[in-house]
GROMACS .gro file of C-alpha atoms in nm:
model
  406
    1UNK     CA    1   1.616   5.773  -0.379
    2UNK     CA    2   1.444   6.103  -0.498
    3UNK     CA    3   1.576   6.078  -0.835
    4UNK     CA    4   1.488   5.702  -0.865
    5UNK     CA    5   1.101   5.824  -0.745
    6UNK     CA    6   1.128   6.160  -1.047
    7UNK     CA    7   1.278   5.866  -1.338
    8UNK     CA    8   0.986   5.592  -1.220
    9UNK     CA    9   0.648   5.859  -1.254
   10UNK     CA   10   0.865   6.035  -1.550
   11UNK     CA   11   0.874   5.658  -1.716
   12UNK     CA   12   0.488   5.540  -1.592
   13UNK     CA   13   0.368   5.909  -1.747
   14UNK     CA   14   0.493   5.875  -2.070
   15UNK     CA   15   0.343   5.535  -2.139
   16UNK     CA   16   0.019   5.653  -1.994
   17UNK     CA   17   0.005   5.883  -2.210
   18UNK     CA   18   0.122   5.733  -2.527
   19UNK     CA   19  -0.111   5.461  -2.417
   20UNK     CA   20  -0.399   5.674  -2.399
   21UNK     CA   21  -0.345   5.833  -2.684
   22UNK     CA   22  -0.355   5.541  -2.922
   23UNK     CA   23  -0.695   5.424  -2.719
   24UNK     CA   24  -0.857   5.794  -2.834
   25UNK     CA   25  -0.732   5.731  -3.176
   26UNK     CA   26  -0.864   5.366  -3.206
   27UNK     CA   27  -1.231   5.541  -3.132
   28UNK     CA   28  -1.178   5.710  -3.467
   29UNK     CA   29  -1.187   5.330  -3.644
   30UNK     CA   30  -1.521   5.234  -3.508
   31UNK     CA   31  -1.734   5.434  -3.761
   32UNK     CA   32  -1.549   5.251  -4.039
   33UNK     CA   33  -1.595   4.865  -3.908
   34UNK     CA   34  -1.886   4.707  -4.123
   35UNK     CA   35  -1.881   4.423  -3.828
   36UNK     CA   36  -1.961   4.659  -3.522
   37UNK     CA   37  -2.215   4.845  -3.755
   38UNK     CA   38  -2.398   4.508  -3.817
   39UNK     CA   39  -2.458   4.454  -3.417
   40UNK     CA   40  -2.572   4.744  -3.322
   41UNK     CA   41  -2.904   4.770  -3.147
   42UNK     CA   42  -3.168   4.922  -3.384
   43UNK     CA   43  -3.480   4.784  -3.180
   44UNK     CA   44  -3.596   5.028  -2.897
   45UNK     CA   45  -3.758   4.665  -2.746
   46UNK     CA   46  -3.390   4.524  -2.715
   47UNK     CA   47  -3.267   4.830  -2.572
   48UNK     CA   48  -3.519   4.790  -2.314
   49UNK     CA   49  -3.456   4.457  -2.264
   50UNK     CA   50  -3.088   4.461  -2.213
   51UNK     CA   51  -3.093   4.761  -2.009
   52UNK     CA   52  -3.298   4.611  -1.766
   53UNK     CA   53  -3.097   4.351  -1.749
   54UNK     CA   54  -2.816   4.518  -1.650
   55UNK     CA   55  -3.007   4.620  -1.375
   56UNK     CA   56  -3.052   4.327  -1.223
   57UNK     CA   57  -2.711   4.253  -1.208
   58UNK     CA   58  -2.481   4.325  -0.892
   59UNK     CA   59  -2.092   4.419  -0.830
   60UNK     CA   60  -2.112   4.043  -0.657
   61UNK     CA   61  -2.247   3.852  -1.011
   62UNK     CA   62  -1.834   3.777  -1.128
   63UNK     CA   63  -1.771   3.634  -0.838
   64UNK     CA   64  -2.055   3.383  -0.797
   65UNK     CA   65  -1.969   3.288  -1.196
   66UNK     CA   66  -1.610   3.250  -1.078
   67UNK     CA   67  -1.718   3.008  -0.767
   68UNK     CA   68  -1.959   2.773  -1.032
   69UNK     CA   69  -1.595   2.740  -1.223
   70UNK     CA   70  -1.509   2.395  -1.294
   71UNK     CA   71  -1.141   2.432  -1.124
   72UNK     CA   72  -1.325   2.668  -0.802
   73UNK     CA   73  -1.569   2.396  -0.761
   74UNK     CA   74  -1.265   2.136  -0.808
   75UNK     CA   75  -1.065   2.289  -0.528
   76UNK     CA   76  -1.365   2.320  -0.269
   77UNK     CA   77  -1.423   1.987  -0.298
   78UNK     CA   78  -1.073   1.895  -0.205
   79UNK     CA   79  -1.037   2.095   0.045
   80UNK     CA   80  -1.354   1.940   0.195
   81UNK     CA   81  -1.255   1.579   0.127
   82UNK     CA   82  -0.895   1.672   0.308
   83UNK     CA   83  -1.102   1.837   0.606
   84UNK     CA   84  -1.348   1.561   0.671
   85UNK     CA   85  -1.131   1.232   0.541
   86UNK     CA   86  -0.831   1.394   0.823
   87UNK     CA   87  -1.133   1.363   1.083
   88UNK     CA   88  -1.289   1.045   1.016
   89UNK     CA   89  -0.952   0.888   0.939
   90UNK     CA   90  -0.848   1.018   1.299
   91UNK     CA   91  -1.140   0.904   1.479
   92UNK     CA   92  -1.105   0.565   1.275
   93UNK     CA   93  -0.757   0.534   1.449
   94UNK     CA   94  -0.913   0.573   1.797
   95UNK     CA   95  -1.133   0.240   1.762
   96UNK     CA   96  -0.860   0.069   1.626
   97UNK     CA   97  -0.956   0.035   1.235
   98UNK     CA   98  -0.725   0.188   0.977
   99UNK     CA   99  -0.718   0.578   0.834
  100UNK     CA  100  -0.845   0.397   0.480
  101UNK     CA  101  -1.267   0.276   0.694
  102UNK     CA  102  -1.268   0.705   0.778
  103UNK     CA  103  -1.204   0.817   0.492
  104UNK     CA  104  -1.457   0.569   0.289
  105UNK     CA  105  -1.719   0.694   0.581
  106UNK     CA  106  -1.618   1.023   0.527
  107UNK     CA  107  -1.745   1.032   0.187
  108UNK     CA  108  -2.057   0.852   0.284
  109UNK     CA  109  -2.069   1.137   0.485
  110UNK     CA  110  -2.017   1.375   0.223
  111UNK     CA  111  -2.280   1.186  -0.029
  112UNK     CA  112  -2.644   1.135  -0.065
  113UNK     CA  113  -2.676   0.961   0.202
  114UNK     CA  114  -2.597   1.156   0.434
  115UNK     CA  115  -2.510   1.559   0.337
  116UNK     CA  116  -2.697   1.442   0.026
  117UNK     CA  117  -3.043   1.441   0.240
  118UNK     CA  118  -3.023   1.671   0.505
  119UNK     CA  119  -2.904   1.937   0.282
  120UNK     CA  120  -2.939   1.858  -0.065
  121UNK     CA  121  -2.884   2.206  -0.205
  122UNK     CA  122  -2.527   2.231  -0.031
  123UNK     CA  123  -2.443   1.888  -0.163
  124UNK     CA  124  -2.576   2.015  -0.553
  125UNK     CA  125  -2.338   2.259  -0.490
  126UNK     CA  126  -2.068   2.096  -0.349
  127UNK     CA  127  -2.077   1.792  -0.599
  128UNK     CA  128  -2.255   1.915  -0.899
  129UNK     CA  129  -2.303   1.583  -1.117
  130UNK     CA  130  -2.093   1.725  -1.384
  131UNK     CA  131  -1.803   1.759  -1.188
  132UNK     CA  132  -1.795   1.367  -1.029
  133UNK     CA  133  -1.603   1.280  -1.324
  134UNK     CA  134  -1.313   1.547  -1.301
  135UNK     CA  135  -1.290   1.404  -0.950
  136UNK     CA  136  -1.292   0.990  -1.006
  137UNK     CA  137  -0.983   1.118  -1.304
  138UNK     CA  138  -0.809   1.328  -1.031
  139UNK     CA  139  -0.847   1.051  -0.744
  140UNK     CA  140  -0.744   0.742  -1.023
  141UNK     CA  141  -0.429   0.994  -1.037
  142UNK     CA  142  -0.358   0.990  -0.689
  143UNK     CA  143  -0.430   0.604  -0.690
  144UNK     CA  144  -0.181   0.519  -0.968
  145UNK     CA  145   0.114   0.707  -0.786
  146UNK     CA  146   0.025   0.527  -0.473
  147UNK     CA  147   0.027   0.180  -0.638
  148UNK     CA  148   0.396   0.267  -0.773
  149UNK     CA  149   0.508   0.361  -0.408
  150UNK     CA  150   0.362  -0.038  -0.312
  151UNK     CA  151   0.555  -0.154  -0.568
  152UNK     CA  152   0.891  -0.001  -0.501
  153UNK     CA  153   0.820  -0.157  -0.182
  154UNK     CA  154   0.753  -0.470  -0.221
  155UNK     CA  155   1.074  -0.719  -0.151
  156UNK     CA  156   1.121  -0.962  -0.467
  157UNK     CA  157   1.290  -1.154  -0.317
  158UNK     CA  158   1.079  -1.286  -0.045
  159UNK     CA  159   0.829  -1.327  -0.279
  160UNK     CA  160   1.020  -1.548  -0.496
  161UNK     CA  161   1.078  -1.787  -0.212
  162UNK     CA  162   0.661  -1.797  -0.111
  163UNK     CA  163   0.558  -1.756  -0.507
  164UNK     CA  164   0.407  -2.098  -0.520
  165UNK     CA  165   0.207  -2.031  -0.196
  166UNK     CA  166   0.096  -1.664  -0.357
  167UNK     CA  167  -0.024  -1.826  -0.591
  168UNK     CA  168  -0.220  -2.095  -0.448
  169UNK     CA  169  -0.341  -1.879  -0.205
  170UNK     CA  170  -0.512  -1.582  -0.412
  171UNK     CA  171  -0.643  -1.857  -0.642
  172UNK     CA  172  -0.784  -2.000  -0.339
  173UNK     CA  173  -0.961  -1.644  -0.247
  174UNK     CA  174  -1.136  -1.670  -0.577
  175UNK     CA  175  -1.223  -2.024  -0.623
  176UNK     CA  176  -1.419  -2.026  -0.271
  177UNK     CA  177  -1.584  -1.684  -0.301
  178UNK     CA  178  -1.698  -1.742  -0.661
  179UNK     CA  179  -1.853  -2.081  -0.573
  180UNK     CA  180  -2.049  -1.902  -0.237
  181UNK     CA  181  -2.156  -1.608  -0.502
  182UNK     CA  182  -2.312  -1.815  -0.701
  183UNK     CA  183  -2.478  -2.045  -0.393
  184UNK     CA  184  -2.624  -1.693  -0.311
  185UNK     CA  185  -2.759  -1.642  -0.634
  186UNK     CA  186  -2.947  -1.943  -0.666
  187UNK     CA  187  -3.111  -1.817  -0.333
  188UNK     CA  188  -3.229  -1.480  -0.429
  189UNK     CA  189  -3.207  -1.481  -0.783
  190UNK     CA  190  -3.700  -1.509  -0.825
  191UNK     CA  191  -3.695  -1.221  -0.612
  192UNK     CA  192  -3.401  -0.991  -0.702
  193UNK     CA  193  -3.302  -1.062  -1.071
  194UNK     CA  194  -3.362  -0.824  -1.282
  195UNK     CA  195  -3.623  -0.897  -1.569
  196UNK     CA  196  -3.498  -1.092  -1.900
  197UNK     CA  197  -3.153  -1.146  -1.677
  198UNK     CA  198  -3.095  -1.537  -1.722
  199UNK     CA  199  -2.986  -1.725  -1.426
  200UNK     CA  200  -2.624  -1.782  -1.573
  201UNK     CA  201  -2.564  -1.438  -1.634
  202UNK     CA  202  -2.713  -1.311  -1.210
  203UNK     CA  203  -2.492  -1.586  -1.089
  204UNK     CA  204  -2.156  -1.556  -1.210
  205UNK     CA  205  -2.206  -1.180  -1.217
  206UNK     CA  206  -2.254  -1.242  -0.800
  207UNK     CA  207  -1.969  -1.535  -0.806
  208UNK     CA  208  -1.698  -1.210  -0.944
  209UNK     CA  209  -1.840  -0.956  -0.755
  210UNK     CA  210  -1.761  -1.166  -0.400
  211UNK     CA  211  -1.437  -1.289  -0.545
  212UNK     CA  212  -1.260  -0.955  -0.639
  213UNK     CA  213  -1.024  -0.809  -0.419
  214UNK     CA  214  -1.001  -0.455  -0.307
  215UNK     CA  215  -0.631  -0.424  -0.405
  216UNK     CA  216  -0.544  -0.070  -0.345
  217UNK     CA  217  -0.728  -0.081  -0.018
  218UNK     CA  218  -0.564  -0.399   0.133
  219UNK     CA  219  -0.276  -0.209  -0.013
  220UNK     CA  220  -0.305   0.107   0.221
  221UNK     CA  221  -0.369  -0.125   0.508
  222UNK     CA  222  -0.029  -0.286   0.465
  223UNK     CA  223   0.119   0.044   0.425
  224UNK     CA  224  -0.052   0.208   0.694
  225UNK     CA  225   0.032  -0.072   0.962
  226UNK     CA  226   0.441  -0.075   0.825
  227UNK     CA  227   0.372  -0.473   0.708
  228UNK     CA  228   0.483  -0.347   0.297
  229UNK     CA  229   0.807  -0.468   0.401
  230UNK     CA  230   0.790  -0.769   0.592
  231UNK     CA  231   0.736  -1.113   0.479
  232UNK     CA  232   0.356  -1.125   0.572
  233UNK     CA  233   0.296  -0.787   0.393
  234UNK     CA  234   0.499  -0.882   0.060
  235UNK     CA  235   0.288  -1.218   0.011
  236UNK     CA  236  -0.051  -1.072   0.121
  237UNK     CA  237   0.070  -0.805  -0.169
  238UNK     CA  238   0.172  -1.058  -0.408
  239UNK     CA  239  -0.143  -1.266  -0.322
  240UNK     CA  240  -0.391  -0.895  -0.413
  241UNK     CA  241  -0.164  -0.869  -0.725
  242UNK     CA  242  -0.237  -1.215  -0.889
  243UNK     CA  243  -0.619  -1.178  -0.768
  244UNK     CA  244  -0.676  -0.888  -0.955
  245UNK     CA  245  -0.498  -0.964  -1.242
  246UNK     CA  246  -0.696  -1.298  -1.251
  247UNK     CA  247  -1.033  -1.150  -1.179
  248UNK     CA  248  -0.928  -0.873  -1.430
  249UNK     CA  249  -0.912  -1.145  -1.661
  250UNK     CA  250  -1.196  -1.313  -1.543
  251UNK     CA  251  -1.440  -1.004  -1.565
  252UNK     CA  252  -1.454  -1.001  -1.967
  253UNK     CA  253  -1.468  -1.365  -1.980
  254UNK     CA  254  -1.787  -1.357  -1.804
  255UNK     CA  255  -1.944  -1.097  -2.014
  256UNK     CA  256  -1.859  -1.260  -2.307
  257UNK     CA  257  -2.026  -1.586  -2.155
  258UNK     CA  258  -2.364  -1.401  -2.093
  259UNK     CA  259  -2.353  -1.201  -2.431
  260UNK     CA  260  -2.287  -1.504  -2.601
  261UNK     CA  261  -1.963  -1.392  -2.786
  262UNK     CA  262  -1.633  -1.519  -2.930
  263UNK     CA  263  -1.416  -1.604  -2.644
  264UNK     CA  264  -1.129  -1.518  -2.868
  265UNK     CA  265  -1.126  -1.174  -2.742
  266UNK     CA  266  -1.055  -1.318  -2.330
  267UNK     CA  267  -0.780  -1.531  -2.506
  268UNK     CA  268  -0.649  -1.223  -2.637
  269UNK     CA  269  -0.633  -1.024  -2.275
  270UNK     CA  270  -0.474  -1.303  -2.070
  271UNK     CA  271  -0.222  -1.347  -2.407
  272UNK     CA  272  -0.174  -0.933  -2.360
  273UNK     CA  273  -0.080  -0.967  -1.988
  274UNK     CA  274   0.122  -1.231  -1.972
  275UNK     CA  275   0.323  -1.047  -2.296
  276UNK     CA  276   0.286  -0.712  -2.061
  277UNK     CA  277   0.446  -0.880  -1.797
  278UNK     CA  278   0.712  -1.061  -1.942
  279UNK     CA  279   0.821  -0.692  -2.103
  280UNK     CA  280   0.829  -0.548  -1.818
  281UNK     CA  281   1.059  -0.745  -1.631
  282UNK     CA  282   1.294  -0.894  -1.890
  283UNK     CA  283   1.287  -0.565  -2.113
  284UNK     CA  284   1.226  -0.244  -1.923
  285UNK     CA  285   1.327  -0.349  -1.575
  286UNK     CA  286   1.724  -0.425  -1.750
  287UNK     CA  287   1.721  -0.066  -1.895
  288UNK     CA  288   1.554   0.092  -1.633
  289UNK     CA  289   1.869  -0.075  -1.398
  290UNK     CA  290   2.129   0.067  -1.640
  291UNK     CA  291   1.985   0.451  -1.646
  292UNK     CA  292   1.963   0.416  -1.258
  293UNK     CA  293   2.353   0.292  -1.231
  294UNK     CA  294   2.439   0.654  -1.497
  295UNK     CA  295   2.217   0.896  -1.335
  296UNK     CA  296   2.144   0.772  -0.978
  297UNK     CA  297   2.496   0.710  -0.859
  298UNK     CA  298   2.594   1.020  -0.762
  299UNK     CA  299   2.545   1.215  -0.492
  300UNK     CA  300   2.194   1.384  -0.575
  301UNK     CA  301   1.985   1.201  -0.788
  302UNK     CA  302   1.941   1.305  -1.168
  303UNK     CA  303   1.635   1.440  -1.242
  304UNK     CA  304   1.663   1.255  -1.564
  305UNK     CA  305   1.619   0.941  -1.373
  306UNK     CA  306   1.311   1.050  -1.222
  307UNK     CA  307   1.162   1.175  -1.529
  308UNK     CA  308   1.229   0.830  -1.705
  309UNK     CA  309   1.089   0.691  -1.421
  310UNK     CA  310   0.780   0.877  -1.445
  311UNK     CA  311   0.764   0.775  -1.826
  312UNK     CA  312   0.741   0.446  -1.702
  313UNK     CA  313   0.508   0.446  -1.422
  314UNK     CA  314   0.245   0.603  -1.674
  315UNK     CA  315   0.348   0.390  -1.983
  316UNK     CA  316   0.270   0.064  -1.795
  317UNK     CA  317  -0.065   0.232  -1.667
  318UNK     CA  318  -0.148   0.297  -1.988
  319UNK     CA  319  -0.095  -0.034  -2.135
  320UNK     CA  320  -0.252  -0.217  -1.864
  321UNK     CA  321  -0.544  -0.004  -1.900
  322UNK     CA  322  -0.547  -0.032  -2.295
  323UNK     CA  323  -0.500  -0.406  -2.218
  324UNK     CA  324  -0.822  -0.445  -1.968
  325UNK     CA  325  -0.651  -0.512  -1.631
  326UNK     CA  326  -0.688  -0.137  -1.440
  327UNK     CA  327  -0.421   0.158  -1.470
  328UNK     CA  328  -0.313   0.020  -1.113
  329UNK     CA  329  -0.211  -0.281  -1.206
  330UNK     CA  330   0.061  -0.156  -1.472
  331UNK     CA  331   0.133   0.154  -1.180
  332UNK     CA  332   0.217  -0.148  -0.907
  333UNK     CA  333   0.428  -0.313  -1.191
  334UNK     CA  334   0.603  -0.042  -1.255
  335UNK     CA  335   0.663   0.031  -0.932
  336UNK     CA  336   0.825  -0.341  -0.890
  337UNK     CA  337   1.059  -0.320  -1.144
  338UNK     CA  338   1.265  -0.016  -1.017
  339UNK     CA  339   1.558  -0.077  -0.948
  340UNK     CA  340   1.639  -0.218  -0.592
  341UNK     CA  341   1.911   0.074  -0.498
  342UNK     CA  342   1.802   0.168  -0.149
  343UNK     CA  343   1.896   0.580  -0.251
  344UNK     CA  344   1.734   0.567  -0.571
  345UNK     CA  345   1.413   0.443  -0.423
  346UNK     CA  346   1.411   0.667  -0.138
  347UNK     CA  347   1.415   0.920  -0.312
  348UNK     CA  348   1.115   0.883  -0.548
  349UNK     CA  349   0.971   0.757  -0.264
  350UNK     CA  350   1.015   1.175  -0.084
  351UNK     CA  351   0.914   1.339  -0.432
  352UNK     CA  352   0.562   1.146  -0.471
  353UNK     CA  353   0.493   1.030  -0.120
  354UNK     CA  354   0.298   1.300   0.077
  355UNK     CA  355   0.144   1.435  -0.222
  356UNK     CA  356  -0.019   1.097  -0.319
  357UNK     CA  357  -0.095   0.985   0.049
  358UNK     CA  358  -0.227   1.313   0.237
  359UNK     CA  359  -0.345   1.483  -0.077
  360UNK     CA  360  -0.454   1.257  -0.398
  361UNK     CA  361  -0.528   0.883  -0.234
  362UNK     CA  362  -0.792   1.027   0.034
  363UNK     CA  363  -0.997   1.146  -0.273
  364UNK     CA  364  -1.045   0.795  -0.420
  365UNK     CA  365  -1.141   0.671  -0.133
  366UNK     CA  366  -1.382   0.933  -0.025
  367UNK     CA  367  -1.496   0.890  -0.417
  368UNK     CA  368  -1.582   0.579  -0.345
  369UNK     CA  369  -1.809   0.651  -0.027
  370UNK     CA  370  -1.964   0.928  -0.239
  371UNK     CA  371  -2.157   0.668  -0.459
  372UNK     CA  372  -2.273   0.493  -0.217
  373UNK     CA  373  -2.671   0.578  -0.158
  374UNK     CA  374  -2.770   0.398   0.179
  375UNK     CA  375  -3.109   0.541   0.122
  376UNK     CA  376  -3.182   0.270  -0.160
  377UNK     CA  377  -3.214  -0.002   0.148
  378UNK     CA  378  -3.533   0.105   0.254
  379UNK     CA  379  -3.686  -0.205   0.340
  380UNK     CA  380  -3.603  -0.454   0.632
  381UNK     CA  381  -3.589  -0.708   0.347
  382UNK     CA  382  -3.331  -0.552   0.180
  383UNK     CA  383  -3.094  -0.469   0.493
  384UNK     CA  384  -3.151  -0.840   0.569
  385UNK     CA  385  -2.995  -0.881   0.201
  386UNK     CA  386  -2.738  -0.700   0.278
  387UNK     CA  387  -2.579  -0.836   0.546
  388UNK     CA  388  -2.607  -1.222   0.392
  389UNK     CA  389  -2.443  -1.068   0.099
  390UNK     CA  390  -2.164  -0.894   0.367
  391UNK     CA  391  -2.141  -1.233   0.524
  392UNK     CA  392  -2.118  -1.408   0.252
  393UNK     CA  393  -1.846  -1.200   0.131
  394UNK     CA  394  -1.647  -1.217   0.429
  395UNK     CA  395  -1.684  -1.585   0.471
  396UNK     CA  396  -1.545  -1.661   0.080
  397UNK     CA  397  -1.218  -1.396   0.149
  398UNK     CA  398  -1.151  -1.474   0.529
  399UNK     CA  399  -1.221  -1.882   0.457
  400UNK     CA  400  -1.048  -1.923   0.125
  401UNK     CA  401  -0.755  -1.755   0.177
  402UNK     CA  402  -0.722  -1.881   0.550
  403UNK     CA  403  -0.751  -2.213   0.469
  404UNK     CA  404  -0.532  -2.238   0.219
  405UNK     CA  405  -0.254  -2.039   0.350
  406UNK     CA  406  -0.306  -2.235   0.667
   0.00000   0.00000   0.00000
């Protein structure tokens, strides 16, 4: 033991030494560099100047730079969105709504409606503008993952059995929404249009925005409640799916309409996703089964599998979102066309579970009750608004689809 101690300082001393030898040397070079001689201080003023500000600065100055950091200021923020969507999810439990109603409180919470007011320099601090958009990439992240993990669940073949009723019904909780959005609009559109906004344009602009689904939150329901795998869940899936693929389609097609534009361009997009489809399940899902029976039949799953599995999951995001119809379309497609091996699924199911359920998905959410501002609806007028619009909203989903699926 003693000789190992003697051999370790005889080994650190020599290096030390060496090492400060060359730095005493390298001192020698300065007088000689044309580049150091050009910066040096000649004005007395400057001297002045920067000495006193090095002055002002403390021992404590790194380590307030180091907490403004983009990735500090990133992981703060998580850990507060974990902290407070945990709580509000929790207490959302107690009344009986799901984990997915906290967490979008939560980040009202968080936002300027809330934190936002009562302490607004804690909130610039907290959510600095220039770091929302780090956060919506980071939470669309979490989103996409979670999106795959609906799709490996979803059972294909009890959809094939109700895919006429899918069908009929989503279509249904589009037609009826769209036609009460644009009843509202001929209501309010004198006093709430903005100016030089034609009637055409406020009203189907109102007829999508009450007909759109929120996809990846009636998908957490589902999950959250243990329906993903049941008959009920896997058409009220299917039924989200070919919604917002529609109303994906359906968004350009109205801008086009009020801009005035070719409508070869919507052509184009519905032409692109029925192609993307079709790909997907008579090209990829084939290989995709093949790999799985080489690499996922033995004991342990191949990580090869997983990593071509990965590939896919954010290929098909990609496209979709090249194509116009949301990363989480192509991540839920994906996510379908795995193969059905009970094993295999399982375990991608363990490797991307927790980490896109208790750490990523929380933060889209939360993102979303972040931009809310409930401080804009300062006027009795405008919460009466609000709730007709709700309403409104409700009545077109809940009536539409009931109906029909009725």
């Amino acid at each position: 033991m003693k000789k190992n101690v003697f051999v370790y300082f005889i080994i650190v001393g020599i290096f030390a030494s060496l090492i400060w030898f060359i730095l005493e040397q390298g001192k020698t070079l300065q007088s000689g560099n044309s580049y150091i001689s050009k910066v040096k201080i000649s004005d007395s003023k400057t001297k002045d100047t920067i000495s006193s500000e090095k002055e002002v600065k403390t021992i404590f100055d790194p380590f307030i730079q180091n907490i403004k950091h983009p990735l500090s200021v990133l992981f703060i923020q998580i850990i507060f969105i974990l902290l407070l969507s945990r709580l509000f999810g929790l207490l959302a439990n107690k009344i009986g709504q799901p984990s997915v109603t906290g967490e979008i409180i939560a980040g009202i919470f968080l936002g300027p409606s809330l934190v936002g007011t009562l302490f607004p320099e804690f909130s610039a601090f907290l959510f600095p503008v220039q770091s929302l958009q780090t956060l919506q990439f980071f939470s669309q992240v979490g989103l996409v993952f979670f999106m795959f993990i609906i799709g490996m669940e979803l059972d294909l073949t009890k959809v094939k059995k109700k895919a006429h009723d899918a069908l009929v019904i989503s279509h249904a909780s589009i037609v009826f929404p769209y036609f009460l959005g644009i009843g509202l609009a001929y209501f309010i559109y004198e006093q709430f249009a903005p100016a030089n906004i034609s009637f055409l344009s406020f009203s189907l602009f109102m007829g999508i925005a009450m007909s759109i689904t929120a996809f990846p939150v009636l998908a957490r329901i589902i999950q959250e409640r243990g329906l993903s795998k049941t008959a009920l869940g896997s058409l009220a899936i299917t039924c989200a799916a070919a919604d917002d693929i529609t109303a994906w389609c359906l968004l350009p097609a109205v801008i086009a309409i009020v801009k005035a534009e070719n409508l070869n361009g919507i052509m184009a997009t519905v032409a692109f996703s029925i192609g993307y489809v079709l790909f997907m399940f008579y090209v990829i899902k084939p290989i995709i089964a093949r790999v799985s029976q080489k690499y996922g039949s033995k004991e342990k799953t191949d990580k090869t599998i997983i990593a071509i599995s990965f590939v896919i999951l954010l290929g098909s995001s990609y496209i979709s979102e090249v194509i116009g119809i949301h990363a989480l379309f192509g991540a839920f497609i994906a996510g379908v066309i795995m193969p059905t091996d009970f094993s295999f699924k399982n375990t991608l199911t363990e490797k991307i579970e927790d980490v896109s359920l208790l750490l990523l998905l929380p933060i889209f959410f939360v993102f979303t009750g972040l931009r809310t501002q409930i401080g804009l609806l300062n006027d009795p007028a405008l919460w009466l608004l609000c709730v007709v619009v709700i309403m409104t909203a409700i009545a077109g989903k809940l009536g539409g689809s009931a109906i029909s699926a009725k």
